[in-house]
C-alpha positions as MATLAB code, in Angstrom:
seq = 'XXXXXXXXXXXXXXXXXXXXXXXXXXXXXXXXXXXXXXXXXXXXXXXXXXXXXXXXXXXXXXXXXXXXXXXXXXXXXXXXXXXXXXXXXXXXXXXXXXXXXXXXXXXXXXXXXXXXXXXXXXXXXXXXXXXXXXXXXXXXXXXXXXXXXXXXXXXXXXXXXXXXXXXXXXXXXXXXXXXXXX';
ca = [
     -12.952  -49.779   36.388;
      -9.642  -49.791   37.609;
      -8.500  -46.289   39.190;
      -5.624  -45.924   41.452;
      -5.755  -43.126   43.909;
      -2.613  -40.945   44.412;
      -3.571  -39.876   47.581;
      -1.549  -41.185   50.524;
      -1.957  -41.374   53.947;
      -0.991  -38.251   55.950;
       2.602  -37.977   56.593;
       3.689  -40.595   53.923;
       5.058  -39.477   50.669;
       3.084  -40.239   47.903;
       4.353  -41.507   44.346;
       4.383  -37.772   42.980;
       6.802  -37.161   45.731;
       9.714  -39.220   44.615;
       9.351  -37.953   40.929;
      11.123  -34.730   39.822;
       8.641  -31.945   39.885;
       7.259  -31.218   36.550;
       6.006  -27.316   37.284;
       9.806  -26.472   38.034;
      10.667  -26.901   34.381;
      11.414  -23.725   32.530;
       8.484  -21.493   30.733;
       7.433  -23.223   27.407;
       6.715  -20.063   25.623;
      10.455  -18.163   24.610;
      10.491  -14.559   23.998;
      10.680  -15.094   20.336;
      12.328  -12.818   17.836;
       9.094  -11.566   15.846;
       7.344  -10.912   19.603;
      10.646   -8.709   20.257;
       9.768   -7.208   16.909;
       6.649   -6.085   17.651;
       4.352   -4.970   14.681;
       6.021   -5.693   11.227;
       6.591   -3.191    8.779;
       7.270   -4.118    5.488;
      10.744   -2.870    4.310;
       9.264   -0.802    1.243;
       7.296    1.248    4.019;
      10.366    1.930    6.080;
      12.549    2.815    2.995;
      10.391    5.471    1.779;
      10.035    7.567    4.844;
      13.909    7.504    4.484;
      14.492    9.000    1.290;
      16.068   12.239    0.353;
      14.617   14.423   -1.982;
      17.043   13.805   -4.702;
      16.213    9.672   -4.358;
      12.687   10.491   -4.774;
      13.687   12.877   -7.910;
      15.634    9.731   -9.451;
      13.097    7.221   -8.365;
      10.380    9.430  -10.240;
      12.558   10.066  -13.091;
      12.980    6.360  -13.625;
       9.463    5.135  -13.645;
       8.588    8.314  -15.827;
      11.222    7.812  -18.348;
      10.693    4.221  -18.591;
       7.028    4.043  -19.503;
       5.183    4.288  -22.836;
       3.475    7.463  -21.832;
       6.898    9.004  -21.824;
       7.336    7.847  -25.079;
       4.229    8.698  -26.389;
       4.760   12.111  -25.245;
       8.315   12.650  -26.566;
       7.101   11.126  -30.108;
       4.197   13.646  -30.186;
       6.681   16.380  -28.844;
       8.938   15.388  -31.658;
       5.812   15.875  -34.271;
       4.562   19.164  -32.847;
       7.931   20.705  -33.372;
       8.283   19.490  -36.596;
       4.769   20.725  -37.842;
       5.355   24.162  -36.132;
       8.934   24.797  -37.579;
       7.786   23.668  -41.017;
       6.607   26.834  -42.115;
       8.562   29.475  -43.336;
       7.772   31.680  -40.277;
       9.188   28.587  -37.412;
      11.900   29.273  -35.222;
      13.871   26.165  -36.190;
      13.922   25.679  -39.889;
      14.078   22.633  -41.421;
      17.105   20.787  -40.169;
      16.067   21.743  -36.892;
      19.376   22.432  -35.291;
      18.178   23.572  -32.625;
      15.798   20.549  -31.688;
      19.203   18.420  -32.302;
      20.883   20.672  -30.082;
      18.025   19.593  -27.398;
      18.114   15.942  -28.295;
      21.635   15.724  -28.183;
      21.439   17.375  -24.052;
      18.702   15.126  -23.419;
      20.650   12.249  -24.836;
      23.978   12.945  -22.238;
      21.284   13.809  -19.141;
      19.422   10.378  -20.060;
      22.926    8.523  -19.848;
      23.502   10.255  -16.149;
      20.201    9.658  -15.480;
      20.090    6.264  -16.260;
      23.592    5.398  -14.408;
      22.195    7.219  -10.962;
      18.769    5.155  -11.749;
      21.309    1.847  -11.819;
      22.902    3.204   -8.780;
      19.813    3.514   -7.177;
      18.457    0.166   -8.117;
      21.578   -1.689   -6.673;
      21.578    0.008   -3.534;
      17.551   -0.825   -3.206;
      18.597   -4.561   -3.948;
      21.694   -4.580   -1.585;
      19.178   -3.186    1.235;
      16.847   -5.559    0.462;
      19.446   -8.591    0.685;
      20.140   -7.215    3.653;
      16.893   -7.326    5.105;
      16.233  -10.583    4.137;
      19.102  -12.140    5.302;
      18.215  -10.580    8.342;
      14.909  -11.802    8.451;
      16.106  -15.420    7.968;
      18.389  -15.388   11.023;
      15.330  -14.045   13.114;
      13.385  -16.763   11.656;
      16.330  -19.450   12.477;
      16.350  -18.221   16.005;
      12.623  -18.591   16.079;
      13.052  -22.211   14.748;
      15.895  -22.972   17.113;
      13.588  -22.068   20.139;
      10.673  -23.984   19.080;
      12.954  -26.860   18.340;
      14.461  -26.749   21.769;
      10.605  -26.051   23.288;
       9.943  -29.357   21.409;
      12.548  -31.240   22.946;
      11.509  -30.300   26.408;
       7.821  -31.388   25.787;
       9.571  -34.729   24.137;
      11.520  -35.001   27.574;
       8.251  -34.144   29.724;
       6.393  -36.634   27.764;
       8.961  -39.300   28.575;
       9.133  -38.495   31.686;
       5.089  -38.787   32.456;
       5.208  -41.942   30.517;
       7.726  -43.211   32.918;
       5.439  -42.337   36.021;
       2.550  -43.814   34.264;
       4.661  -46.982   33.941;
       6.001  -47.102   37.283;
       2.233  -46.117   38.541;
       0.587  -48.926   36.389;
      -2.082  -46.798   35.143;
      -3.885  -48.015   31.558;
      -2.538  -45.727   28.630;
      -4.931  -43.998   26.157;
      -2.863  -46.022   23.649;
      -4.903  -49.052   24.515;
      -8.307  -47.517   23.639;
     -11.865  -46.590   25.812;
     -12.263  -49.204   28.315;
     -15.681  -51.211   27.376;
     -18.494  -50.297   30.084;
     -19.682  -53.757   31.663;
     -23.069  -53.976   33.167;
     -22.455  -56.484   36.253;
];
């Protein structure tokens, strides 16, 4: 078994002294953007905390008016109104003028509510797009830092291979040395 001693005699520089020090290389673990951000909070959690009362009301109305429960409740209300007013003592007799007035007002309000809801959805979509963009920029920064680390590691491996070649040490790629019984 061939072994090469790197310990030189006292007072004489060894082979490692002639090589540049690998210990002086910059650290390989940069402070990445994800490490700077700390614990991640989802955009939705952050967004819900910053909603105003009007924005919460618009979201609630959008979610309730755009559901089958609302449609069923509305149809049930119309049927109950018609049944209650079909008799002679009803407060809104047959052509249901008062009901038509309420439905007209509801249609007008519903148009405004739908516009408010659409505006809110546009604002949410824009905020999500900005959040995605910021996340992508942070990921790009992290990837560039990792690429720089990889390049430095490749350079170090090249330096180490050059040192091994100058020292004429066997490399591991040649496989294990078979044991011989002498």
